[in-house]
Amino acid sequence: MKTSKWITLSLVFIVLISMLGACSSGNNGSGGNKTEGGQTAGTDKPSAPVKLMMWGGVPPESGPQAVVDAWNKEHPEIQVEYVRFVNDDDGNLKLDTALLTGQNVDLFVNYTLTQTQKRIDAGVALDLSAFTDYNILEKMGSNAEGWQVNGKFYGVPTTRSAFFVALNKDALDAAGLPVPKDWTWEQAREYAKTLKPATGYGMVQHLEPFLDPIDAALTKEGYVKADGTSNLDSPSVKKWLETLGGMMTLDQTTPPLGEQITSKIPVENVFLAGESPMLNIGAWLLRSSNNFTDFPRDFKIAFAPVPRLVENQADYIPRGGLGDYISINAKSSYTKEAWEFLKWYADGGMAPMAAGGRLPASNAADQDEMVANLLGDKGDTYDKESLMYVLFEDETPTHVRELPQEVTDLITQEYEKFFLGNQNADQTTANMVKRHNEYLKQAK
Amino acid sequence: MKRNWMKRQQLLGYLFIGPNMLGVVLFFILPAIYSLYLVFTDYKFMAPKMSFIGLDNVKRLLRDEIFYVSLQNTVVFLLAVPISIGLAFLVALALNRKLFFKKTLRALYFMPYITSGVAVAFVWMLLFHPKQGPINAILTSLGVSNPPGWLSTTEYSMLAIDIIWIWFMLGYNMIIYLAALQEISGELLEAAKIDGAKPYQVTYKIVWPLVSPTTFLLMITGLIMTIKTFGIIQAITQGGPGNSTMILSLFVYKNAFRYYEMGYAATISWALFFIIMLITLVQWWGQKRWVHY
């Protein structure tokens, strides 16, 4: 009797001790890494290479791994490792948690100013004005200004982030329509009507830039009126609602939003299969359109700028400019090494990313070579002239998205109700204004 | 000597629950207390500082129209629980008889419960597709001229979610009912039959009261589990279209992990807690009238 009890008791102890052991060894493991790192920085072991961790949202096989491999070969003393986070709510939460809890993140990529702002507030994005050997504005051009916060750079915008309407050139030629260089949503609507195939839609839109027409108009007009209340009842918003609503129901030239959301229409596939001649999307289309094994196609792709809501070009600031804003973790022990890598990356080290649609923004990178990288051996299947226009020649000033997530969501929820026919345009803008005012009061 | 033995037994007991309690305290009780503290702050994840703001979060919640929309949707979502329990009872009755393929059918009904939620979500999205989905194809062939758009409309989306949830919970409820039905002694049923009770009378007057403790258990656990669920909605509609499928738990999730509004999210969580508490208390009070032990 007694012995058996002692056996149980000792078993419990063994379990407990092994658990505690596991805990403490875990602690030692992570803590150990850190101190080791600190020591190497303190130069008493110069032979060990510095290890940098870079977090980005692009899958490693779409370029980042090739970039990092190329760097690691040239720089044995600084080794970079790429970690992918999925660029959605959960992925950004993971990155933010890693940044705040001091896990190993030395460099990280921001995709919107909304996210960057939070990271600047938290003090994890390093103010780059301390580094004077690289003039970001000079290298990247005036479009980089959109990424300045209080006149300072907390990261380097590295890519040209083009948003455009991809066009089926063959369908356009057959209908005798030119590739537009400057157009309005009314014109786009006419194009969609003319080009509408027997079955299918004249135009499909990716949901990521879906909201951009409003954002572009209100970036110019201002989201807030002079009296501090919401400007979401601007005529531009109503015009957008009515134009698209007409295309969905009256013309049936674009998918009704309800159908698009619930059946998650894969718009890239629809466009590349030739089922729809126009696609409102961004540079990431090239990741798919260069891939002929999964997306075989027999037509040429031309590119047009995203249409405007307003008549006058000067009243409109489309989205675009520069993207992939790479920041250095202010808490990193290797900010200098990270900066060296970042400069190299921006000035052409990122070349392998081009095949995925990410062109370097820096003027130090060779433009022709980059376009060659971008198109690979598929150059003949694109209309080069219009591509060059949307990527390089179009000099319209652009903005980067910095709308707070709450506002994006409230606009989205209200326009969904409109496109589903639950409320008319006036009710929609009135609701948007009401909720935006509430938000403004709250965020103050 | 005896007391000593008792003491040792108690110590042993504590040792056994010790590791688990440690986890509960560290990962549940402490965070719960901390979240109560957060209710009175404007803490935002990633924000450099937080300040004490008293009852502002509560005031904001009471003013927030999305809160009321979510509350309403949550109530609609909870309706799935009694419906699912009722259906499960009928299915369990059927499967408790002599039936061909009884075991296979039981397994089939239980399948949804052990299937990955995301997979379930995607299959149902295809089933509910307004144009190509089989559900609307069946409705059309039955003569419904204008079948609903289900998840692509604000009017039917919550109904569609309810249908999915009823189907999802059915298997689990049914298994528990089957166990309860097998507990019922055959003598009672025979006695009723001898007294001339018709089958529906046996079911309604004998079987249903006898399984009432099970019904009560399923009701309480079902409602608690349902009110906490948001994964399936997040996978299917993310609360849309519009706000038509936004429920309280999803509202908490969005505020916490999309907007990083931790203080506000904590406030909604506590509101949710009080709602669950209230529902459970009402049921405890109500059970005296209909649960027979």
XYZ file of C-alpha atoms in Angstrom:
737
model
C 0.000 0.000 0.000
C 2.434 2.518 1.254
C 5.017 1.822 -1.419
C 2.495 2.224 -4.222
C 1.527 5.637 -2.873
C 5.130 6.685 -2.783
C 5.539 5.557 -6.320
C 2.619 7.748 -7.422
C 3.939 10.651 -5.429
C 7.386 10.390 -6.930
C 5.886 10.040 -10.378
C 4.023 13.306 -9.858
C 7.254 14.921 -8.792
C 9.066 13.627 -11.824
C 6.371 15.027 -14.071
C 6.503 18.383 -12.315
C 10.263 18.610 -12.401
C 10.500 17.643 -16.024
C 7.897 20.284 -16.836
C 9.780 22.950 -14.967
C 12.919 21.768 -16.662
C 11.315 22.119 -20.045
C 10.193 25.622 -19.168
C 13.545 26.815 -17.975
C 15.443 25.253 -20.840
C 13.060 27.051 -23.171
C 13.887 30.316 -21.455
C 17.575 29.625 -21.646
C 17.250 28.886 -25.311
C 15.736 32.188 -26.320
C 17.650 34.251 -23.773
C 20.854 32.561 -24.793
C 20.471 33.615 -28.388
C 20.185 37.199 -27.375
C 23.229 37.448 -25.154
C 25.249 35.590 -27.707
C 24.171 38.139 -30.285
C 25.105 41.020 -28.008
C 28.559 39.625 -27.540
C 29.271 39.295 -31.209
C 28.280 42.901 -31.599
C 30.799 43.705 -28.901
C 33.518 42.450 -31.290
C 35.154 39.899 -29.004
C 34.259 37.255 -31.576
C 34.676 39.005 -34.932
C 34.725 35.791 -36.917
C 31.074 34.877 -36.258
C 28.771 36.408 -38.880
C 26.017 38.819 -37.914
C 22.612 37.323 -38.505
C 19.781 39.565 -39.701
C 16.154 38.558 -39.827
C 13.996 40.179 -42.475
C 10.198 39.857 -42.352
C 8.233 40.345 -45.543
C 4.880 39.379 -46.997
C 6.053 37.970 -50.330
C 6.409 34.182 -50.488
C 10.145 33.359 -50.421
C 10.009 31.573 -53.770
C 8.674 34.696 -55.542
C 11.991 36.512 -55.218
C 13.014 37.196 -51.610
C 14.917 33.928 -51.228
C 16.935 34.622 -54.376
C 17.678 38.160 -53.140
C 18.835 36.954 -49.750
C 20.920 34.143 -51.247
C 22.695 36.596 -53.542
C 23.501 38.894 -50.629
C 24.664 36.078 -48.351
C 27.095 34.862 -51.014
C 28.694 38.283 -51.340
C 28.661 39.129 -47.631
C 29.773 36.240 -45.483
C 30.031 38.566 -42.472
C 26.338 39.567 -42.595
C 23.915 36.738 -43.172
C 20.278 37.575 -43.831
C 17.398 35.220 -43.239
C 13.979 35.867 -44.776
C 10.819 35.170 -42.788
C 7.468 35.356 -44.465
C 4.386 36.730 -42.744
C 1.076 36.694 -44.570
C 0.036 40.297 -45.175
C -3.401 40.104 -43.517
C -4.731 40.872 -40.029
C -3.278 37.764 -38.446
C 0.067 38.090 -40.184
C 0.520 41.725 -39.229
C -0.504 40.896 -35.671
C 2.212 38.257 -35.631
C 4.792 40.734 -36.854
C 3.679 43.403 -34.378
C 3.826 40.923 -31.515
C 7.301 39.845 -32.579
C 8.408 43.479 -32.744
C 6.990 44.392 -29.344
C 8.237 41.330 -27.521
C 11.736 41.725 -28.882
C 11.926 38.577 -30.970
C 14.511 38.636 -33.684
C 13.255 41.029 -36.305
C 15.839 43.374 -37.799
C 14.081 44.472 -40.975
C 10.411 44.394 -41.852
C 8.291 45.388 -44.815
C 5.236 47.652 -44.406
C 2.587 47.597 -47.105
C 0.427 50.525 -46.036
C 1.094 53.715 -44.141
C -1.755 52.709 -41.804
C 0.331 49.867 -40.424
C 3.554 51.849 -40.465
C 1.998 54.601 -38.359
C 1.230 52.115 -35.557
C 4.790 50.834 -35.641
C 6.223 54.341 -35.525
C 4.010 55.128 -32.525
C 5.233 51.999 -30.799
C 8.814 53.115 -31.378
C 9.868 50.033 -33.308
C 10.488 51.696 -36.680
C 13.876 53.377 -36.705
C 14.084 57.023 -37.762
C 16.399 56.813 -40.750
C 17.476 60.457 -40.720
C 20.492 59.401 -38.636
C 21.934 57.781 -41.749
C 23.178 60.542 -44.008
C 24.879 58.537 -46.742
C 21.723 57.850 -48.760
C 19.251 60.466 -49.900
C 15.940 58.684 -50.176
C 14.124 61.551 -51.913
C 16.869 61.917 -54.485
C 17.050 58.203 -55.210
C 13.358 57.406 -55.212
C 11.955 60.644 -56.600
C 9.313 62.963 -55.261
C 6.723 60.178 -54.989
C 8.592 59.052 -51.875
C 7.221 62.080 -50.061
C 3.993 60.196 -49.441
C 5.892 57.900 -47.112
C 7.337 60.673 -44.981
C 5.884 61.007 -41.511
C 6.415 64.445 -39.988
C 9.066 65.044 -42.607
C 11.038 61.952 -41.660
C 11.564 58.561 -43.217
C 10.987 55.562 -40.990
C 11.679 53.187 -43.821
C 12.705 53.092 -47.451
C 10.001 52.749 -50.095
C 11.633 50.272 -52.436
C 9.231 49.417 -55.244
C 7.186 51.149 -57.852
C 3.743 50.154 -56.810
C 1.676 50.465 -59.927
C -2.094 50.162 -59.960
C -3.681 49.837 -63.366
C -6.413 48.372 -65.482
C -5.098 45.403 -67.429
C -6.673 45.102 -70.859
C -7.070 42.287 -73.315
C -5.364 43.988 -76.280
C -6.806 41.566 -78.816
C -10.352 42.273 -77.657
C -9.692 46.015 -77.782
C -8.307 45.790 -81.306
C -11.253 43.726 -82.467
C -13.636 46.372 -81.152
C -11.499 49.169 -82.585
C -10.873 50.783 -79.217
C -7.564 52.500 -78.385
C -5.617 51.826 -75.186
C -6.578 54.779 -72.957
C -3.883 56.861 -71.331
C -6.212 59.008 -69.343
C -9.852 58.200 -68.816
C -12.845 58.562 -66.531
C -15.146 55.958 -65.013
C -17.838 56.957 -67.517
C -15.493 56.086 -70.354
C -14.507 52.868 -68.629
C -18.182 52.032 -68.311
C -18.645 52.539 -72.073
C -15.605 50.341 -72.760
C -17.094 47.639 -70.550
C -20.383 47.831 -72.458
C -18.688 47.594 -75.850
C -16.328 44.825 -74.799
C -18.806 42.720 -72.830
C -18.513 39.151 -74.101
C -21.626 37.068 -74.731
C -21.192 35.297 -71.410
C -19.156 37.054 -68.759
C -18.402 40.584 -67.737
C -16.812 43.513 -69.558
C -14.787 44.404 -66.486
C -13.786 42.648 -63.286
C -12.113 44.220 -60.288
C -9.717 42.919 -57.690
C -11.133 43.732 -54.254
C -7.862 45.173 -52.925
C -7.987 48.367 -55.022
C -11.815 48.340 -55.150
C -12.117 51.295 -52.769
C -9.379 53.338 -54.452
C -11.585 55.636 -56.576
C -13.108 57.091 -53.382
C -9.741 57.189 -51.680
C -8.216 58.974 -54.661
C -10.948 61.622 -54.793
C -11.026 62.234 -51.055
C -7.261 62.338 -50.695
C -7.503 65.398 -52.900
C -10.709 66.845 -51.440
C -9.947 65.869 -47.858
C -11.719 63.273 -45.722
C -12.724 65.934 -43.261
C -14.495 69.194 -44.065
C -13.329 72.542 -42.766
C -15.751 72.291 -39.838
C -14.198 69.001 -38.707
C -17.000 66.725 -39.893
C -16.798 63.883 -42.377
C -16.597 64.598 -46.087
C -17.842 61.161 -47.102
C -20.990 62.742 -48.541
C -18.887 64.382 -51.249
C -20.456 64.144 -54.724
C -17.514 61.967 -55.803
C -18.542 59.197 -53.408
C -22.093 59.228 -54.703
C -20.883 59.262 -58.276
C -18.725 56.217 -57.651
C -21.599 54.345 -56.029
C -23.966 55.135 -58.864
C -21.522 54.412 -61.666
C -20.513 51.029 -60.310
C -24.048 50.229 -59.201
C -25.212 50.920 -62.761
C -22.510 48.671 -64.167
C -23.590 45.867 -61.828
C -27.353 45.999 -62.284
C -28.254 48.059 -65.352
C -25.407 47.190 -67.735
C -24.459 43.892 -66.117
C -20.909 44.566 -67.226
C -19.282 43.878 -63.867
C -20.112 41.190 -61.284
C -22.639 42.188 -58.595
C -20.628 42.673 -55.421
C -22.607 40.105 -53.445
C -21.778 37.437 -55.976
C -18.144 38.485 -56.137
C -17.688 38.328 -52.363
C -19.463 35.069 -51.662
C -18.115 33.110 -54.561
C -14.678 34.735 -54.159
C -14.328 35.170 -57.928
C -10.654 34.598 -58.805
C -10.415 37.697 -61.006
C -6.872 37.017 -62.242
C -7.977 33.639 -63.607
C -11.076 35.128 -65.202
C -9.021 37.795 -66.976
C -6.125 35.560 -68.002
C -8.506 32.918 -69.333
C -9.898 35.587 -71.654
C -13.361 35.523 -70.089
C -13.280 39.193 -69.217
C -11.372 41.820 -71.212
C -10.660 44.349 -68.426
C -9.257 43.886 -64.937
C -8.722 46.588 -62.335
C -5.687 45.401 -60.375
C -2.073 46.208 -59.514
C 1.434 45.089 -60.368
C 1.009 41.742 -58.633
C -0.961 40.577 -61.685
C 2.402 39.886 -63.352
C 3.070 37.090 -60.871
C 0.206 35.207 -62.526
C 0.391 36.565 -66.064
C 4.029 35.443 -66.407
C 3.042 31.968 -65.329
C 1.895 30.234 -68.505
C 1.730 26.771 -66.956
C -1.103 27.650 -64.589
C -2.572 30.520 -66.598
C -2.165 29.771 -70.306
C -3.342 32.647 -72.465
C -3.357 33.521 -76.150
C -3.757 37.298 -76.074
C -1.598 40.328 -75.493
C -2.017 42.370 -72.321
C -2.104 46.174 -72.503
C -2.243 48.549 -69.555
C -4.232 51.679 -68.772
C -4.104 53.940 -65.738
C -6.954 53.521 -63.259
C -9.916 55.640 -64.443
C -10.797 58.897 -62.688
C -14.069 59.758 -60.980
C -13.865 63.440 -61.842
C -13.488 65.266 -65.145
C -10.401 67.176 -64.208
C -7.171 65.245 -63.673
C -5.965 67.886 -61.219
C -8.838 67.077 -58.839
C -7.747 63.520 -58.367
C -4.763 61.822 -56.746
C -4.708 58.160 -57.753
C -3.103 55.502 -55.610
C 0.274 54.230 -56.588
C 3.700 55.703 -56.377
C 5.992 53.657 -54.246
C 5.473 50.616 -52.082
C 7.197 47.965 -49.971
C 8.284 50.380 -47.262
C 11.120 48.582 -45.500
C 11.858 49.645 -41.920
C 14.642 48.765 -39.528
C 13.651 47.595 -36.060
C 14.772 50.348 -33.688
C 15.455 47.727 -31.024
C 17.709 45.642 -33.270
C 21.344 45.300 -32.179
C 22.454 45.477 -35.802
C 20.853 48.599 -37.200
C 24.032 49.500 -39.080
C 24.298 46.152 -40.794
C 20.580 46.233 -41.545
C 21.043 49.649 -43.153
C 23.858 48.317 -45.347
C 21.614 45.518 -46.529
C 18.684 47.851 -47.072
C 20.697 50.213 -49.304
C 21.966 47.302 -51.355
C 18.455 45.890 -51.593
C 16.898 49.161 -52.753
C 19.632 49.928 -55.287
C 19.084 46.804 -57.327
C 19.729 43.907 -54.964
C 15.988 43.317 -55.153
C 16.174 42.527 -58.888
C 14.859 38.954 -58.495
C 11.638 40.418 -57.059
C 10.827 41.947 -60.454
C 9.463 38.705 -61.852
C 6.735 38.989 -59.207
C 5.820 42.479 -60.372
C 8.026 44.444 -57.965
C 10.167 46.962 -59.830
C 12.876 48.837 -57.914
C 12.045 52.485 -57.293
C 15.638 53.618 -56.981
C 17.154 55.425 -59.956
C 20.363 53.529 -59.245
C 18.723 50.405 -60.620
C 18.879 49.851 -64.373
C 15.391 50.417 -65.725
C 15.670 48.358 -68.904
C 17.232 45.461 -67.094
C 14.423 45.578 -64.556
C 11.732 45.511 -67.206
C 13.528 42.589 -68.827
C 13.464 40.838 -65.436
C 9.846 41.727 -64.995
C 8.678 40.226 -68.249
C 11.151 37.355 -68.489
C 10.770 35.450 -71.742
C 7.129 36.534 -72.005
C 7.933 40.041 -73.283
C 6.055 39.479 -76.543
C 2.790 38.838 -74.781
C 2.607 42.364 -73.378
C 1.982 45.713 -75.019
C 5.314 47.331 -74.095
C 4.333 50.910 -74.853
C 1.370 51.028 -72.497
C 3.292 49.071 -69.863
C 6.108 51.606 -69.904
C 3.505 54.334 -69.656
C 1.780 53.056 -66.509
C 5.059 52.061 -64.897
C 7.353 54.976 -65.678
C 5.997 57.704 -67.891
C 2.716 58.566 -66.245
C 3.649 61.516 -64.050
C 0.343 62.039 -62.261
C 1.006 62.640 -58.559
C -0.031 59.630 -56.473
C -0.858 58.776 -52.881
C -0.258 55.772 -50.636
C -3.102 54.354 -48.597
C -3.076 55.723 -45.086
C -6.753 55.506 -44.250
C -7.287 54.005 -40.767
C -8.583 50.443 -40.906
C -11.760 51.395 -39.019
C -12.661 53.960 -41.684
C -11.879 51.586 -44.547
C -14.150 49.019 -42.905
C -17.047 51.362 -42.292
C -16.956 52.603 -45.874
C -16.801 49.006 -47.102
C -19.726 47.881 -44.938
C -21.894 50.737 -46.102
C -21.113 50.398 -49.810
C -21.777 46.669 -49.568
C -25.271 47.454 -48.336
C -25.673 49.835 -51.270
C -24.498 47.394 -53.925
C -26.743 44.698 -52.458
C -29.684 47.027 -52.815
C -30.397 47.520 -49.096
C -30.076 51.287 -49.164
C -29.914 54.018 -51.791
C -26.918 56.226 -52.491
C -28.091 59.072 -50.258
C -28.718 56.782 -47.313
C -25.352 55.181 -47.897
C -23.382 58.402 -47.823
C -25.457 59.611 -44.862
C -24.593 56.437 -42.934
C -20.944 56.738 -43.894
C -20.872 60.310 -42.634
C -22.628 59.400 -39.413
C -20.248 56.564 -38.622
C -17.185 58.485 -39.739
C -18.137 61.415 -37.492
C -18.524 58.977 -34.625
C -15.081 57.606 -35.413
C -13.538 61.073 -35.631
C -14.970 61.917 -32.239
C -13.608 58.677 -30.804
C -10.151 58.901 -32.333
C -9.579 62.470 -31.265
C -2.475 8.670 12.239
C -5.767 8.941 10.347
C -5.506 12.715 10.062
C -2.002 12.395 8.821
C -3.192 10.032 6.118
C -5.937 12.444 5.115
C -3.491 15.255 4.907
C -1.239 13.280 2.680
C -4.160 12.386 0.476
C -5.069 16.045 0.175
C -1.517 16.991 -0.631
C -1.447 14.327 -3.302
C -4.677 15.709 -4.736
C -3.256 19.193 -4.916
C -0.130 17.863 -6.567
C -2.240 16.223 -9.205
C -4.218 19.310 -10.055
C -1.188 21.573 -9.504
C 0.216 21.639 -13.040
C -3.211 22.217 -14.493
C -4.106 24.925 -11.962
C -0.852 26.686 -12.746
C -1.919 26.871 -16.378
C -5.432 28.019 -15.502
C -4.170 30.772 -13.223
C -1.467 31.959 -15.599
C -3.384 31.788 -18.845
C -6.955 32.283 -17.747
C -7.567 33.850 -14.353
C -4.838 36.476 -14.457
C -5.644 37.592 -18.036
C -9.330 37.722 -17.112
C -8.620 40.039 -14.188
C -6.282 42.102 -16.341
C -8.956 42.439 -19.026
C -11.311 43.865 -16.404
C -8.682 46.484 -15.713
C -8.382 47.184 -19.451
C -12.078 48.060 -19.589
C -11.245 51.315 -17.827
C -8.305 52.231 -20.061
C -7.839 53.295 -23.660
C -5.125 50.699 -24.204
C -4.317 50.097 -27.839
C -1.899 47.398 -28.879
C 1.287 49.064 -30.247
C 0.355 52.436 -28.719
C 3.127 53.968 -26.614
C 1.015 54.787 -23.598
C -2.384 54.137 -22.119
C -4.436 56.201 -19.769
C -7.270 55.641 -17.369
C -10.521 56.788 -18.963
C -13.127 55.653 -16.470
C -16.357 54.504 -18.020
C -15.765 55.990 -21.478
C -15.523 52.554 -23.088
C -18.870 51.556 -21.630
C -20.473 54.783 -22.820
C -18.983 54.254 -26.255
C -20.337 50.710 -26.336
C -23.836 51.842 -25.474
C -23.663 54.419 -28.259
C -22.145 52.086 -30.835
C -24.762 51.024 -33.389
C -22.645 48.104 -34.558
C -22.869 46.742 -31.010
C -26.649 46.614 -31.268
C -26.499 45.084 -34.729
C -24.140 42.412 -33.393
C -26.352 41.817 -30.384
C -29.340 41.248 -32.633
C -27.374 38.920 -34.910
C -26.085 37.021 -31.884
C -29.649 36.372 -30.762
C -30.518 35.064 -34.232
C -27.386 32.927 -34.168
C -28.347 31.483 -30.763
C -31.713 30.331 -32.152
C -29.736 27.636 -33.940
C -29.098 25.906 -30.597
C -32.669 24.913 -29.599
C -33.491 24.030 -33.208
C -30.437 21.838 -33.473
C -31.267 20.178 -30.133
C -34.846 19.497 -31.241
C -33.715 17.960 -34.528
C -31.019 15.961 -32.771
C -33.654 14.499 -30.457
C -35.733 13.325 -33.418
C -32.705 11.886 -35.205
C -31.578 10.137 -32.022
C -35.059 8.602 -31.617
C -34.896 7.280 -35.163
C -31.389 5.915 -34.791
C -32.252 4.261 -31.493
C -34.636 1.876 -33.248
C -33.886 -1.187 -35.287
C -32.639 0.259 -38.515
C -30.438 -0.792 -41.385
C -27.002 0.870 -41.502
C -27.640 2.299 -38.053
C -23.962 2.519 -37.162
C -23.009 4.066 -40.484
C -25.752 6.655 -40.148
C -24.643 7.548 -36.621
C -21.102 8.034 -37.865
C -22.321 10.143 -40.780
C -24.298 12.439 -38.515
C -21.266 12.903 -36.302
C -18.908 13.670 -39.189
C -19.472 17.459 -39.343
C -18.444 17.825 -35.727
C -14.990 16.401 -36.343
C -14.414 18.144 -39.693
C -12.155 21.180 -39.923
C -14.151 24.393 -39.665
C -12.481 26.029 -42.653
C -13.226 23.069 -44.897
C -16.832 23.122 -43.698
C -17.004 26.837 -44.454
C -15.790 26.462 -48.018
C -18.071 23.571 -48.836
C -21.090 25.489 -47.566
C -20.083 28.559 -49.540
C -20.223 26.435 -52.674
C -23.539 24.879 -51.649
C -25.036 28.305 -51.008
C -23.773 29.853 -54.245
C -26.709 31.929 -55.505
C -26.389 30.907 -59.155
C -24.485 27.630 -59.411
C -25.108 26.249 -55.914
C -26.972 22.938 -55.497
C -29.241 24.361 -52.791
C -30.748 26.914 -55.125
C -30.816 24.357 -57.934
C -33.014 22.157 -55.753
C -35.199 25.094 -54.752
C -35.646 26.076 -58.398
C -36.546 22.536 -59.422
C -39.107 22.502 -56.599
C -40.760 25.489 -58.214
C -39.312 28.354 -56.188
C -39.111 31.036 -58.840
C -36.831 33.440 -57.012
C -34.563 31.506 -54.622
C -32.752 33.563 -51.974
C -29.201 34.798 -52.549
C -28.146 33.353 -49.170
C -24.683 34.577 -48.210
C -24.638 37.258 -50.881
C -27.554 39.149 -49.354
C -27.909 40.931 -46.060
C -31.371 39.442 -45.467
C -30.538 35.748 -45.726
C -26.890 35.607 -44.687
C -27.606 35.075 -40.992
C -30.172 32.409 -41.854
C -27.563 30.632 -43.960
C -25.091 30.774 -41.055
C -27.779 29.371 -38.755
C -28.394 26.453 -41.106
C -24.689 25.663 -41.164
C -24.493 25.845 -37.400
C -27.556 23.619 -36.879
C -26.013 21.041 -39.158
C -22.663 21.359 -37.407
C -24.022 20.830 -33.875
C -26.518 18.146 -34.826
C -24.099 15.219 -34.613
C -22.787 16.060 -31.192
C -26.260 16.664 -29.740
C -27.460 13.446 -31.291
C -24.675 11.327 -29.756
C -25.415 12.705 -26.297
C -29.133 12.033 -26.780
C -28.448 8.478 -27.934
C -26.563 7.827 -24.729
C -29.459 9.279 -22.736
C -32.026 7.196 -24.639
C -30.132 4.023 -23.906
C -30.240 4.845 -20.198
C -34.027 4.756 -20.191
C -35.218 1.510 -18.696
C -37.396 -0.569 -21.012
C -39.826 -1.291 -18.189
C -41.125 2.245 -18.190
C -41.813 2.187 -21.893
C -43.454 -1.223 -21.694
C -45.622 -0.160 -18.796
C -46.782 2.855 -20.775
C -47.598 0.680 -23.750
C -49.572 -1.739 -21.629
C -51.534 1.196 -20.281
C -52.456 1.986 -23.874
C -50.183 4.938 -24.610
C -49.721 5.717 -28.275
C -46.158 6.077 -29.645
C -46.258 9.885 -29.699
C -47.611 9.862 -26.156
C -44.738 7.632 -25.057
C -42.300 9.999 -26.671
C -43.821 13.173 -25.351
C -44.907 12.049 -21.876
C -42.236 9.476 -21.001
C -39.098 9.809 -23.118
C -38.871 13.587 -23.362
C -39.171 14.184 -19.576
C -36.711 11.374 -18.911
C -34.038 12.939 -21.151
C -34.747 16.453 -19.902
C -31.504 16.635 -17.862
C -29.662 15.920 -21.119
C -31.656 18.578 -22.945
C -30.783 21.020 -20.197
C -27.094 20.161 -20.396
C -27.061 20.511 -24.198
C -28.906 23.798 -23.957
C -26.421 25.347 -21.517
C -23.255 24.057 -23.161
C -24.639 24.724 -26.645
C -25.521 28.323 -25.915
C -22.173 29.020 -24.262
C -20.261 27.421 -27.089
C -22.292 29.207 -29.768
C -21.992 32.626 -28.218
C -18.213 32.260 -28.163
C -17.898 31.051 -31.751
C -16.718 33.322 -34.513
C -14.266 31.204 -36.517
C -16.841 29.842 -38.911
C -18.268 33.307 -39.633
C -14.823 34.798 -40.006
C -14.036 32.103 -42.569
C -17.263 32.522 -44.545
C -18.346 36.169 -44.511
C -16.052 38.120 -42.145
C -19.222 39.629 -40.718
C -20.537 40.817 -44.067
C -22.190 41.613 -46.392
C -22.523 44.977 -44.697
C -22.787 44.037 -41.032
C -25.364 41.350 -41.568
C -23.412 38.506 -39.950
C -21.470 40.513 -37.378
C -21.947 38.814 -34.017
C -20.562 39.897 -30.656
C -17.634 37.485 -30.527
C -16.544 38.537 -34.005
C -16.963 42.159 -32.986
C -14.541 41.528 -30.104
C -12.088 39.840 -32.438
C -12.167 42.675 -34.964
C -11.699 45.385 -32.389
C -8.859 43.553 -30.705
C -6.899 42.100 -33.590
C -7.848 44.234 -36.563
C -8.091 47.674 -34.944
C -5.850 46.880 -31.942
C -8.444 48.554 -29.681
C -7.744 46.337 -26.687
C -9.521 48.454 -24.085
C -12.700 48.597 -26.113
C -12.478 44.920 -27.036
C -12.147 44.059 -23.333
C -15.303 46.073 -22.679
C -17.252 44.135 -25.307
C -15.882 40.859 -23.921
C -17.174 41.710 -20.481
C -20.536 42.640 -21.935
C -20.523 39.265 -23.654
C -19.624 37.606 -20.350
C -22.588 39.211 -18.598
C -24.890 38.128 -21.393
C -23.725 34.501 -21.142
C -24.049 34.730 -17.360
C -27.583 36.091 -17.624
C -28.682 33.423 -20.093
C -27.249 30.684 -17.896
C -28.861 32.066 -14.740
C -32.234 32.306 -16.444
C -31.894 28.700 -17.509
C -30.932 27.545 -14.020
C -33.950 29.278 -12.698
C -36.186 27.968 -15.462
C -35.004 24.367 -15.239
C -37.043 23.749 -12.087
C -40.145 23.845 -14.226
C -39.208 21.377 -16.887
C -36.149 19.350 -15.934
C -36.858 16.104 -14.080
C -34.010 14.323 -12.384
